[in-house]
mmCIF file of C-alpha atoms in Angstrom:
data_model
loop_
_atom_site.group_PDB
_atom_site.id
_atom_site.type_symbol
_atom_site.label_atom_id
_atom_site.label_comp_id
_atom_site.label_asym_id
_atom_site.label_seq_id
_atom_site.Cartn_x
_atom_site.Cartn_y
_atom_site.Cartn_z
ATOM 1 C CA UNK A 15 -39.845 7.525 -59.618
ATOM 2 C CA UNK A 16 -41.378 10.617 -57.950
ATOM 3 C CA UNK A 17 -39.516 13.925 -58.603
ATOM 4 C CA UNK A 18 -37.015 13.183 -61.772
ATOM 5 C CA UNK A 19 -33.696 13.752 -62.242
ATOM 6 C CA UNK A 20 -34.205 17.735 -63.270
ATOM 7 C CA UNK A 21 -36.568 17.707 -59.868
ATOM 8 C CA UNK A 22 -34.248 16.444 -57.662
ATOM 9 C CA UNK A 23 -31.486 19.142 -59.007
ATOM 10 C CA UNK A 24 -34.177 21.650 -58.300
ATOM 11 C CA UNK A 25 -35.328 20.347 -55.019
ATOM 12 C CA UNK A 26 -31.472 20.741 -53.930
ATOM 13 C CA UNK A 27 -31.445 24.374 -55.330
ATOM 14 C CA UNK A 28 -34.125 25.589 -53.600
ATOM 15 C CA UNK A 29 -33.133 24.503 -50.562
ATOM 16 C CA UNK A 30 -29.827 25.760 -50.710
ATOM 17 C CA UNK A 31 -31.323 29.383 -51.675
ATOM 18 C CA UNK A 32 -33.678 28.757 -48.277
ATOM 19 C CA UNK A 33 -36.970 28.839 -50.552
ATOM 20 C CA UNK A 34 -40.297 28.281 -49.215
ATOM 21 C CA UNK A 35 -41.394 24.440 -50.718
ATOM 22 C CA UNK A 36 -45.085 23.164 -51.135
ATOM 23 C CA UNK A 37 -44.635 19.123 -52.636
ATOM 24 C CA UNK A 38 -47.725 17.922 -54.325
ATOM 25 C CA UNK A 39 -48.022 14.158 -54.427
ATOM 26 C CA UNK A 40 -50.743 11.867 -56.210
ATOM 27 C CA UNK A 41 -51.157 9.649 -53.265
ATOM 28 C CA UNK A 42 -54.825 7.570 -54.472
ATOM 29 C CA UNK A 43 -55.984 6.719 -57.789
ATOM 30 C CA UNK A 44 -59.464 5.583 -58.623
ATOM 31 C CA UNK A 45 -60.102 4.529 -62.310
ATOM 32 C CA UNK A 46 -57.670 5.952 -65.184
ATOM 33 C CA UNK A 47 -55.154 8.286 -64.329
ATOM 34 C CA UNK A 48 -52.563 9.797 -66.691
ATOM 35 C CA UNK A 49 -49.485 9.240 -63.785
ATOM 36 C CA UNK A 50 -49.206 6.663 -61.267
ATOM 37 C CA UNK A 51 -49.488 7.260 -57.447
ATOM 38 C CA UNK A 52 -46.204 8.725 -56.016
ATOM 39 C CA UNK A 53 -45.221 10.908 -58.731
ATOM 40 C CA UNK A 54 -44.621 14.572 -57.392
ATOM 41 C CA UNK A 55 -44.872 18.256 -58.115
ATOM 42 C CA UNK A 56 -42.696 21.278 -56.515
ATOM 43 C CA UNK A 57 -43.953 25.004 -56.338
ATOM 44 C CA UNK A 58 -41.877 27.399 -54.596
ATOM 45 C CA UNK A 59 -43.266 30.500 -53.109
ATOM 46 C CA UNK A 60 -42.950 32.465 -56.309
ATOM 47 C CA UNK A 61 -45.402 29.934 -57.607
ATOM 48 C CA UNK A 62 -42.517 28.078 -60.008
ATOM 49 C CA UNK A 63 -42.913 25.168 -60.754
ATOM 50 C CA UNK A 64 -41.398 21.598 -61.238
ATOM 51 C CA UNK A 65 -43.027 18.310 -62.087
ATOM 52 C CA UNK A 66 -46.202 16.737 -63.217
ATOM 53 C CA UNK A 67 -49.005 14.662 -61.332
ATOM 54 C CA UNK A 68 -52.061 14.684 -63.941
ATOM 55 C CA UNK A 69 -50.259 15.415 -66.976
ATOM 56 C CA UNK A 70 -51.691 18.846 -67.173
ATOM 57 C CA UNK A 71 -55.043 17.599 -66.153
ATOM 58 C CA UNK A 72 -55.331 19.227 -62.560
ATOM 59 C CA UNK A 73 -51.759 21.024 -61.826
ATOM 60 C CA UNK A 74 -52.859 24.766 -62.419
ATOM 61 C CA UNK A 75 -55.302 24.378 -59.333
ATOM 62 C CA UNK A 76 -53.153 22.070 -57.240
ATOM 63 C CA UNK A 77 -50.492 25.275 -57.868
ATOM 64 C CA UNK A 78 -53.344 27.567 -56.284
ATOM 65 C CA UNK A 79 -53.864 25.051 -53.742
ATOM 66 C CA UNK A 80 -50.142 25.792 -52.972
ATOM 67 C CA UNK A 81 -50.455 29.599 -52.850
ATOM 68 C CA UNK A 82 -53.062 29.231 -50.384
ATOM 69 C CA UNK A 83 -51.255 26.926 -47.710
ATOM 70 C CA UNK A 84 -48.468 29.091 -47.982
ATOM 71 C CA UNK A 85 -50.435 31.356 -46.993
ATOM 72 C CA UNK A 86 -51.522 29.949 -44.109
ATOM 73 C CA UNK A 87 -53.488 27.415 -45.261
ATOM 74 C CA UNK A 88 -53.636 23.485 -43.957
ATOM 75 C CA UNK A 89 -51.578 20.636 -45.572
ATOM 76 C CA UNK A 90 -54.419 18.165 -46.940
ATOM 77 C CA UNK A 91 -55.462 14.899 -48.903
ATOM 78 C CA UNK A 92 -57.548 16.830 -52.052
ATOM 79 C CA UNK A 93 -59.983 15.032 -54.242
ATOM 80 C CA UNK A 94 -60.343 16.048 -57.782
ATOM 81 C CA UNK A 95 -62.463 13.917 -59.849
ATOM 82 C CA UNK A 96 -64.119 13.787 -63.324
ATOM 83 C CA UNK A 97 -64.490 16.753 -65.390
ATOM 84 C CA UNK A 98 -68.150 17.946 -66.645
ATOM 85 C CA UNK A 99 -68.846 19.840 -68.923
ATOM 86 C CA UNK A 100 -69.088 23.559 -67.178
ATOM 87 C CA UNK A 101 -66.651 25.878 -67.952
ATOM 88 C CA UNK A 102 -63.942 26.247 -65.059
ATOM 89 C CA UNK A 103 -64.277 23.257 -63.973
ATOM 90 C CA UNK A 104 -61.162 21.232 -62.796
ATOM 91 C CA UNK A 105 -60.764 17.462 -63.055
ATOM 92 C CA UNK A 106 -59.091 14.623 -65.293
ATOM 93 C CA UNK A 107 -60.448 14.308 -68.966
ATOM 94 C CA UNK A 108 -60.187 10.080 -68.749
ATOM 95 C CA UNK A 109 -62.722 10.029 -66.085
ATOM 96 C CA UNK A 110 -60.592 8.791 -63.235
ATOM 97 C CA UNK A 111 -60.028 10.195 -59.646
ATOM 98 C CA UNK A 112 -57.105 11.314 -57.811
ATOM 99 C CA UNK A 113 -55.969 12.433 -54.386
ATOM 100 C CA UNK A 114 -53.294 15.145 -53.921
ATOM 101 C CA UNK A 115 -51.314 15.594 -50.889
ATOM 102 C CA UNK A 116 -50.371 19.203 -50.806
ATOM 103 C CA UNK A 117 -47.919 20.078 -48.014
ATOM 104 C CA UNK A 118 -44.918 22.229 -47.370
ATOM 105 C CA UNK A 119 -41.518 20.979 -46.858
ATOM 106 C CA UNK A 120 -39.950 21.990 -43.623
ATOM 107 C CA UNK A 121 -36.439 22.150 -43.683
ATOM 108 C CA UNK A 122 -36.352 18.349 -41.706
ATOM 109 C CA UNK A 123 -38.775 17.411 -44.058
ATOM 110 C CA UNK A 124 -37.261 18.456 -47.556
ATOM 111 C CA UNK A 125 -33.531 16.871 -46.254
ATOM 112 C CA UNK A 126 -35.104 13.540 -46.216
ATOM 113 C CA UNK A 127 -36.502 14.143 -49.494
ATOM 114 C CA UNK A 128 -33.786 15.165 -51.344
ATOM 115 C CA UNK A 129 -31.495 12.229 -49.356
ATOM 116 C CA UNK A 130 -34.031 9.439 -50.533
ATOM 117 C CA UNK A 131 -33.607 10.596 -53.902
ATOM 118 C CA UNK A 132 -30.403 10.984 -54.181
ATOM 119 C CA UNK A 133 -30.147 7.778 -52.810
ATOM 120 C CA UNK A 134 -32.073 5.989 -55.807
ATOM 121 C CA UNK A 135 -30.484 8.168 -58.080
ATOM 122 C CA UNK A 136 -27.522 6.225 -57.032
ATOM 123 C CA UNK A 137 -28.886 2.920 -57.087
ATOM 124 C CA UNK A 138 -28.970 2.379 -53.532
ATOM 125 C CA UNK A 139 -32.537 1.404 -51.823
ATOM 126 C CA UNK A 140 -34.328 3.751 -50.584
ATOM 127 C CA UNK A 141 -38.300 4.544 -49.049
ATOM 128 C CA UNK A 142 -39.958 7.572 -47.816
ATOM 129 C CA UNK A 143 -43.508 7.548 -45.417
ATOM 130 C CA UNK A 144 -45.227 10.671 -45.206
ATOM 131 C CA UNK A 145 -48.372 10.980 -42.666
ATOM 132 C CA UNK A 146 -51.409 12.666 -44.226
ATOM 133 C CA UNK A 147 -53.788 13.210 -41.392
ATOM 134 C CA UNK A 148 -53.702 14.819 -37.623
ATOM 135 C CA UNK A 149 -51.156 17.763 -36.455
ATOM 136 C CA UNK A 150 -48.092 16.271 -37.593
ATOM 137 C CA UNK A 151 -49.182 16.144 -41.554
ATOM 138 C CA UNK A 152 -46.389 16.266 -43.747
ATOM 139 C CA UNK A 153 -44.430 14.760 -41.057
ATOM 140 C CA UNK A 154 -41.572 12.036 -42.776
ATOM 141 C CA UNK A 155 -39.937 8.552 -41.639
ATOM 142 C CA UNK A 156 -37.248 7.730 -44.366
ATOM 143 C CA UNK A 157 -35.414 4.195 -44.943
ATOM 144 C CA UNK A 158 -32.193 4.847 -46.894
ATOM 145 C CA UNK A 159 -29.750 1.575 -46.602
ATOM 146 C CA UNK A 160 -31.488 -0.013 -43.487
ATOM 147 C CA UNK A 161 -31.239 3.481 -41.830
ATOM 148 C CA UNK A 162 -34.462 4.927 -40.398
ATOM 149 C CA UNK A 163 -34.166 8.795 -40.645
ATOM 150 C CA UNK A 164 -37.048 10.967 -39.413
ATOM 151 C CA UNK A 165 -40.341 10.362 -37.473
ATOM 152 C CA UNK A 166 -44.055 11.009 -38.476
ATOM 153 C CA UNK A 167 -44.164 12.547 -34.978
ATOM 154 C CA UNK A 168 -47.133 10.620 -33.581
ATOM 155 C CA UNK A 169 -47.584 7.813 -31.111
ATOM 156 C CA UNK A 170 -44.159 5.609 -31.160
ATOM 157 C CA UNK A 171 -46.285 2.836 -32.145
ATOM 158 C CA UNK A 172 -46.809 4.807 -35.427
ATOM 159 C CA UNK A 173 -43.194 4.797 -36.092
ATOM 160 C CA UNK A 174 -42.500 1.251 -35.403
ATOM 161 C CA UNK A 175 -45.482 0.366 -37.959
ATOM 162 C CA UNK A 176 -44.709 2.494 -40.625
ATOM 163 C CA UNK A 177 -40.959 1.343 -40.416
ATOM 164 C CA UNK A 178 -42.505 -2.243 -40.767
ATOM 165 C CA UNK A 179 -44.033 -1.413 -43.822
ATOM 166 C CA UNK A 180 -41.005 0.606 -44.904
ATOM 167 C CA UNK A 181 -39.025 -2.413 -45.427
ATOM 168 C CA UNK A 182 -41.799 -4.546 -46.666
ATOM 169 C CA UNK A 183 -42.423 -2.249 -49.630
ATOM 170 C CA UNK A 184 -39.140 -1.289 -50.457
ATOM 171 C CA UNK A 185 -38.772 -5.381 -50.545
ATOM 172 C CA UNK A 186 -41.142 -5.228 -53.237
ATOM 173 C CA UNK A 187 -40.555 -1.708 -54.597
ATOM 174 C CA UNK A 188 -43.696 -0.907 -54.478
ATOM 175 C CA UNK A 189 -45.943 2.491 -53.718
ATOM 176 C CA UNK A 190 -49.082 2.510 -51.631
ATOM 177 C CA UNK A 191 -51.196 4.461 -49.186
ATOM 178 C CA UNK A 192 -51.601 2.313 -45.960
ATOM 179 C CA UNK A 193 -54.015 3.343 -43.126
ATOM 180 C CA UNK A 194 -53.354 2.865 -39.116
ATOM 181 C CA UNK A 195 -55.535 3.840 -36.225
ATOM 182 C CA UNK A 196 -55.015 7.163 -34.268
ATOM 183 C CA UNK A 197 -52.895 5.242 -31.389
ATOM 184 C CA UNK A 198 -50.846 3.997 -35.044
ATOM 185 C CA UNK A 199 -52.064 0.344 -34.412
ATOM 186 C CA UNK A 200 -52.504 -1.686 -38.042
ATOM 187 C CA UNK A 201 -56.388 -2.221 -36.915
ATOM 188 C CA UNK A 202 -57.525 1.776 -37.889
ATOM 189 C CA UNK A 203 -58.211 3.915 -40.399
ATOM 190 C CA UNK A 204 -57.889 7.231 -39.093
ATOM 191 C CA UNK A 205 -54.138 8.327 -39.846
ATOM 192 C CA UNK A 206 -53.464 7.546 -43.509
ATOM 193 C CA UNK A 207 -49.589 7.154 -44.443
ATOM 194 C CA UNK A 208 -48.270 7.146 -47.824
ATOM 195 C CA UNK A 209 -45.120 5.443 -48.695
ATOM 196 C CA UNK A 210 -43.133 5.428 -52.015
ATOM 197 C CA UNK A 211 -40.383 2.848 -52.394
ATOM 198 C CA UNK A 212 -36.935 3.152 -54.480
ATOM 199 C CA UNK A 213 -35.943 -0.617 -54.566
ATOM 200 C CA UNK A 214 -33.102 -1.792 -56.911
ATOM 201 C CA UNK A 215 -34.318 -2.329 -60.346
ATOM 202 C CA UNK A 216 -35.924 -4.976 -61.431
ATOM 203 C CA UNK A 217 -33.483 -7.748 -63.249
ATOM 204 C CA UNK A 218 -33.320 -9.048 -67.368
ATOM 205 C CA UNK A 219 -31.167 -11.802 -67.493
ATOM 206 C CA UNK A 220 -30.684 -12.728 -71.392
ATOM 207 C CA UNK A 221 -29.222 -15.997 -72.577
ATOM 208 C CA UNK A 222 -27.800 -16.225 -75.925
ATOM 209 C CA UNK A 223 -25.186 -13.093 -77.967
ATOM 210 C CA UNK A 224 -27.538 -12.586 -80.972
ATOM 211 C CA UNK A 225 -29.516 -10.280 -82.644
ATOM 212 C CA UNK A 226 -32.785 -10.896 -81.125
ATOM 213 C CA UNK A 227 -30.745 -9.938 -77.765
ATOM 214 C CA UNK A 228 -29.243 -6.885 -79.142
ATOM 215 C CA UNK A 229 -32.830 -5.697 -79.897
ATOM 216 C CA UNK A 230 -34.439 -6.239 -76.861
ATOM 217 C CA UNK A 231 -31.618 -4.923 -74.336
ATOM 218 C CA UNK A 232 -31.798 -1.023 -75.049
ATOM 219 C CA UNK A 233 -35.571 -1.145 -75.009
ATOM 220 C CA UNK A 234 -35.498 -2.730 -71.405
ATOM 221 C CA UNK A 235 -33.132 -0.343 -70.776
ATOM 222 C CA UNK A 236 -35.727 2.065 -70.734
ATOM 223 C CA UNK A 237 -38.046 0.544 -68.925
ATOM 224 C CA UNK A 238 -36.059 0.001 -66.439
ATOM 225 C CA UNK A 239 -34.596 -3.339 -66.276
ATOM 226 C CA UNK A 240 -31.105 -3.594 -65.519
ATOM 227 C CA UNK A 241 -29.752 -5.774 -68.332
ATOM 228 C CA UNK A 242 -27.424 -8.398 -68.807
ATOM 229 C CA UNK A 243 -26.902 -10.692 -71.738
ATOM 230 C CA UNK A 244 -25.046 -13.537 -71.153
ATOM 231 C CA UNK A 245 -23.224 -16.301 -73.669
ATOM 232 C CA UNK A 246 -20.120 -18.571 -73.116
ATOM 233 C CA UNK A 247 -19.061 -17.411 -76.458
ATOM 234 C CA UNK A 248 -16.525 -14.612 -75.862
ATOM 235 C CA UNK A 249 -16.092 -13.617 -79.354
ATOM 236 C CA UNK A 250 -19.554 -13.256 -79.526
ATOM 237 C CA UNK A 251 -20.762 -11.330 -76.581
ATOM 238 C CA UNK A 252 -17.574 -8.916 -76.394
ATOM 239 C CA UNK A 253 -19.427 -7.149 -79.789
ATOM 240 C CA UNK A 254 -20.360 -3.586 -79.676
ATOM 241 C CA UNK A 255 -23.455 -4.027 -80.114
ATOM 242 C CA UNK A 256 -23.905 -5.890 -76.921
ATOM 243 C CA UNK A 257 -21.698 -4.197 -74.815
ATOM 244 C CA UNK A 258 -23.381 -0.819 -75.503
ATOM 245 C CA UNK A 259 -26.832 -2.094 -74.690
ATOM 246 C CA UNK A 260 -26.096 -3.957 -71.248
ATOM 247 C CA UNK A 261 -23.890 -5.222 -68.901
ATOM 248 C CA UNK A 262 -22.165 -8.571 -70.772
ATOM 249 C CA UNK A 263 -21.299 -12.165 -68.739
ATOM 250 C CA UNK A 264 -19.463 -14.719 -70.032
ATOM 251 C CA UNK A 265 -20.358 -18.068 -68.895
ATOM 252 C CA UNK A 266 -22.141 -20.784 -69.070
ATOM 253 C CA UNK A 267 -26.121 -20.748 -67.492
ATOM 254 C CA UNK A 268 -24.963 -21.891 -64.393
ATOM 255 C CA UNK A 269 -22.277 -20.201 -63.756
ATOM 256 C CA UNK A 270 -23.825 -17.049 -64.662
ATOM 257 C CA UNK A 271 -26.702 -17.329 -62.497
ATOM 258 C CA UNK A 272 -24.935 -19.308 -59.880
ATOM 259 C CA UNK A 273 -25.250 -16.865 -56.790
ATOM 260 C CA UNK A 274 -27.970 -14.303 -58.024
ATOM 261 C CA UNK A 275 -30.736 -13.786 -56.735
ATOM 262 C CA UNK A 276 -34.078 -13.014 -59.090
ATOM 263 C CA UNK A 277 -37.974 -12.249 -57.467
ATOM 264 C CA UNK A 278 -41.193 -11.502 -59.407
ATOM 265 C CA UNK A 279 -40.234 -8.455 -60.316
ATOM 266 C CA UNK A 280 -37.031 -10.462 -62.560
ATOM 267 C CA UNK A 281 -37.273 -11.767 -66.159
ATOM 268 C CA UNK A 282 -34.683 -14.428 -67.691
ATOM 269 C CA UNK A 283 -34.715 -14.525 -71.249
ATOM 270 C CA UNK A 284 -33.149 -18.009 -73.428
ATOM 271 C CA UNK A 285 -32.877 -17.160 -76.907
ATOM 272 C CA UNK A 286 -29.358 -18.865 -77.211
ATOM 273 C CA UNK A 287 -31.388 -21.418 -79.894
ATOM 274 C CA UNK A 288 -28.561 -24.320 -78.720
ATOM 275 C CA UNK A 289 -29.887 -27.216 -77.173
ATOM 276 C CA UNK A 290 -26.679 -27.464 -74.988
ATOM 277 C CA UNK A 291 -27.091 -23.592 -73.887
ATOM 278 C CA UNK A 292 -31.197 -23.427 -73.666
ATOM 279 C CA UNK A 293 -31.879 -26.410 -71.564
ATOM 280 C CA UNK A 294 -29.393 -25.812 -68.689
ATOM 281 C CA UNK A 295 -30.242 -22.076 -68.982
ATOM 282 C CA UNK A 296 -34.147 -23.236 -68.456
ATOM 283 C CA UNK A 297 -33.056 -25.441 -65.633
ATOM 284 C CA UNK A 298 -31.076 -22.806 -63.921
ATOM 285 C CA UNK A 299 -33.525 -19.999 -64.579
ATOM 286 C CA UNK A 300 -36.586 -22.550 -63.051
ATOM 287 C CA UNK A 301 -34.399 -23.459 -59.894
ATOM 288 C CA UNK A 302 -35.114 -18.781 -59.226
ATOM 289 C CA UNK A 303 -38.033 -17.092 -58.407
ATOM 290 C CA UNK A 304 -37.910 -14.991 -61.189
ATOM 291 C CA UNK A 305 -41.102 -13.724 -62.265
ATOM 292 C CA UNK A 306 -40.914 -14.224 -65.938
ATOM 293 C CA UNK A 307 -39.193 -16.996 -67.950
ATOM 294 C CA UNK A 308 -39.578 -17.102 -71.645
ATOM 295 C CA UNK A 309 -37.457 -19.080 -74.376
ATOM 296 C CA UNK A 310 -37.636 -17.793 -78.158
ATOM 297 C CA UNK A 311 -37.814 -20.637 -80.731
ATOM 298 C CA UNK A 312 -40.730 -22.256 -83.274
ATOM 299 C CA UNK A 313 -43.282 -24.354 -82.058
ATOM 300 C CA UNK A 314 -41.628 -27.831 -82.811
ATOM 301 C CA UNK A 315 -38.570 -26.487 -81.135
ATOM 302 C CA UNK A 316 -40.419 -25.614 -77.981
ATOM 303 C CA UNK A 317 -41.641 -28.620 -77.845
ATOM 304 C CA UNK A 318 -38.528 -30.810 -78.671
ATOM 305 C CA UNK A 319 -36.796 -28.516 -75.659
ATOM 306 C CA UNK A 320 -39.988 -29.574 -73.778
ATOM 307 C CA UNK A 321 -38.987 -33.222 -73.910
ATOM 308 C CA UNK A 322 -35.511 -32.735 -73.129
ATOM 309 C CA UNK A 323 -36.404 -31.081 -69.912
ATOM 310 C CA UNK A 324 -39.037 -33.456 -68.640
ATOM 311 C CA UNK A 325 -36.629 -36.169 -69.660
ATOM 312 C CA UNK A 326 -34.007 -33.787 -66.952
ATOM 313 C CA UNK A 327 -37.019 -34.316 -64.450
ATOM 314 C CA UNK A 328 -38.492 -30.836 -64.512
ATOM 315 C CA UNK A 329 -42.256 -31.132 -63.813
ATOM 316 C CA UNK A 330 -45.432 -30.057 -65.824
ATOM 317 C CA UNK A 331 -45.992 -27.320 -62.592
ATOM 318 C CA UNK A 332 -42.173 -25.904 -63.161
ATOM 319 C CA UNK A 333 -42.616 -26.314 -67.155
ATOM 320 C CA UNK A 334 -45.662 -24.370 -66.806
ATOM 321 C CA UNK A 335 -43.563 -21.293 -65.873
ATOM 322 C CA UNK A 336 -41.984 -21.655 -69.029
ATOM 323 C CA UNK A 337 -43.708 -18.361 -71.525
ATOM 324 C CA UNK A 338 -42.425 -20.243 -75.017
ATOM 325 C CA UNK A 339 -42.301 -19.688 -77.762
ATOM 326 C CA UNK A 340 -42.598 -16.168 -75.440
ATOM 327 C CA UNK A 341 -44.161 -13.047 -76.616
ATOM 328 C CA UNK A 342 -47.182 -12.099 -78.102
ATOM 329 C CA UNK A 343 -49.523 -12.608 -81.016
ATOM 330 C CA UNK A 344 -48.003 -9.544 -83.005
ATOM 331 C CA UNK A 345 -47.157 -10.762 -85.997
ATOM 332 C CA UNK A 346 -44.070 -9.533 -85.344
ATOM 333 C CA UNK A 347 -41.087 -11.288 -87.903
ATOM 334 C CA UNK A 348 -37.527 -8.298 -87.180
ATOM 335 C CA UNK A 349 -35.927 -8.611 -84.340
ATOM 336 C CA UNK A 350 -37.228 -5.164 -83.400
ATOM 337 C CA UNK A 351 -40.789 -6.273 -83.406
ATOM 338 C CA UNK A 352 -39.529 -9.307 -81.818
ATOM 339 C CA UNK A 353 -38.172 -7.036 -79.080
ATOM 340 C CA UNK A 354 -41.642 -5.380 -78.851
ATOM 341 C CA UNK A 355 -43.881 -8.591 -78.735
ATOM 342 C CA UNK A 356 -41.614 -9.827 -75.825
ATOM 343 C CA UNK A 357 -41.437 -6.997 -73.659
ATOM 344 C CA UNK A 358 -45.410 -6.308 -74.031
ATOM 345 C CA UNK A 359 -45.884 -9.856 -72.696
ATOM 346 C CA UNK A 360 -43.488 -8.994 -69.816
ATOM 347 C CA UNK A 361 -45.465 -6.050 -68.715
ATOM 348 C CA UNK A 362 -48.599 -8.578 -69.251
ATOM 349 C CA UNK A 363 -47.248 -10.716 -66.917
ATOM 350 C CA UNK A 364 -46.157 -8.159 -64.233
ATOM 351 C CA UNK A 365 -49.375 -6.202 -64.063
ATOM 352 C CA UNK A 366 -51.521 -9.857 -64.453
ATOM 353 C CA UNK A 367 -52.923 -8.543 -67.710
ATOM 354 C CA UNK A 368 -54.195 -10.512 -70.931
ATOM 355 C CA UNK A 369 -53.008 -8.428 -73.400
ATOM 356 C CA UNK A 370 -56.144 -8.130 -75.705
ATOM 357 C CA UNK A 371 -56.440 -5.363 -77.454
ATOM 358 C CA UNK A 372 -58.105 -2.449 -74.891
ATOM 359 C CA UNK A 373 -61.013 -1.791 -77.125
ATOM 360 C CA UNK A 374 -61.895 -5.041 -76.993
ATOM 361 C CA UNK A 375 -61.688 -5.098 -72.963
ATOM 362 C CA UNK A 376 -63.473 -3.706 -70.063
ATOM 363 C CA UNK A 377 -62.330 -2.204 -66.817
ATOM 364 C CA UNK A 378 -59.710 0.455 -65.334
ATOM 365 C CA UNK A 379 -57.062 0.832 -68.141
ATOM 366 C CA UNK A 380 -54.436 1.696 -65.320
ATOM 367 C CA UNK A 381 -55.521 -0.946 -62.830
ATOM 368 C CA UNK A 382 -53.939 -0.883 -59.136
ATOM 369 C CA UNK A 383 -50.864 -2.779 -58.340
ATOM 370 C CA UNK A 384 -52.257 -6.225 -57.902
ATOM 371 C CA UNK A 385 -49.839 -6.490 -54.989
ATOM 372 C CA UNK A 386 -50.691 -3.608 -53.124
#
């Protein structure tokens, strides 16, 4: 997400009261940064402001940095990097670098905005490409429901690119800074285009109305998963405590996922403990391309269930998908630390992480999207 929910109500005030806009986006990381790349911050030309990109880190002088191209000043890509030890100095405390697009919205320019988001904010899919570089900076192409909105106002070739991409990302909702050559061929580097994506959300599919389900739901929630627990039982899953954490199916595994569609960015959960719910649920689950699959359950149960699916002619390569018992090494025993040890191997697994403990690791602690 870019500009919030509060930012997006403020983005559509200002432009109804016809204020002057400068939108500050973190378009490059390099090392640790505090945000990720796409997040954005407003100033208006009384210098208010909404929105983080650092944290606190930088935004004071990306503010002047805002005064200034109001003033007349240049949209541009700026660098601020580690901090030393001189007073006045501006930079990020955890050592990383970042890049800042600073530009004003035009009126064309701060429409598309503000439809993209509202867009997302409404669950529909939604991408924005902003050019950097050359005398259309700040220019937008915008991809809200399969409906390009917008140019970046240089070569057509440009356009027909960046729409590519535009649907490639969103596919993946992912953010990234792509670079194209100044006739907006693929083979370049001088015009650099950032796009950030608003895909549907990512999917939790949990087998199994128990506590262990009710735990992790809410938590998922908020990382944004949409959630749905699923169990055949209808006494079971019409309980309060399910239906106000997720979205509830009633079903059995294959009717539940029969028609739904699940990518990397998916998770399906088995924690129904019942041999005649868990295996079909496995089966089902391994016939998706969901990213992570993980069944709760002691070791000699994992490994009974282990039998009964090779015995249902699911290979060691499919099995091998298969995160049981799933979770990590915690210690965790409640189904609240359950719910924890789970979802930390989820993110893990998404970001192609170990998850040792940092100090006991080397490298970028905010590495780049291994897909980007």
């Amino acid at each position: 997400m870019t500009i919030m929910a509060a930012g997006r109500d403020v983005l559509r005030e200002w432009l109804a009261d016809g204020r002057r806009i400068v939108a500050a986006t973190l378009v490059e990381t390099e090392g640790s940064s505090p945000l990720p790349p796409g997040v954005t911050m407003l100033i208006d030309e009384d210098g208010d402001l909404e929105g983080s990109i650092t944290g606190g880190c930088i935004e004071s002088a990306v503010a002047q940095e805002a005064a200034a191209l109001l003033a007349g000043g240049a949209p541009q890509v700026i660098r601020y990097g580690i901090s030393d030890e001189l007073a006045g100095t501006v930079g990020l405390m955890c050592g990383g670098i970042v890049y800042v697009f600073v530009h004003e919205l035009d009126n064309a320019g701060g429409a598309l905005e503000l439809a993209v988001l509202e867009a997302a904010a409404e669950g529909r899919r939604a991408a924005i490409a902003t050019l950097l570089d050359g005398e259309q900076a700040g220019a937008k192409l915008a991809l809200i429901d399969g409906t390009l909105m917008g140019t970046l106002g240089g070569p057509e070739l440009l356009d027909h690119n960046v729409a590519r991409d535009l649907v490639g990302e969103l596919e993946e909702g992912r953010t990234v800074l792509r670079r194209f050559g100044v006739d907006g061929a693929t083979m370049g580097a001088e015009l650099r285009v950032h796009i950030r994506s608003f895909g549907l959300p990512p999917q939790m599919i949990i087998f199994g109305a128990i506590d262990f389900s009710a735990a992790i739901a809410p938590i998922a929630r908020e990382l944004g998963y949409e959630v749905t627990i699923a169990d055949a039982r209808e006494p079971f899953i019409r309980s309060q405590r399910f239906t106000e954490a997720a979205k509830v199916a009633i079903g059995w595994p294959d009717e539940v996922l029969s028609g739904v569609t699940l990518g990397p960015r998916d998770a399906v959960l088995v924690f129904t403990h019942d041999p005649k719910f868990d295996g079909p649920a496995l089966i089902n689950a391994l016939a998706t391309d969901a990213g992570y699959i993980g069944a709760l359950g002691s070791r000699k149960t994992t490994k009974d269930r282990n039998r009964r699916l090779r015995e249902a002619g699911i290979g060691e390569e499919q099995l091998a998908r298969v995160h049981a018992p799933c979770g990590l090494d915690i210690g965790s025993r409640t189904p609240q630390e359950t719910a924890v040890s789970v979802l930390a191997e989820i993110i893990a697994v998404r970001a192609a992480r170990g998850g040792q403990p940092l100090r006991d690791t080397s490298g970028p602690l905010h590495p780049r999207d291994p897909g980007a």
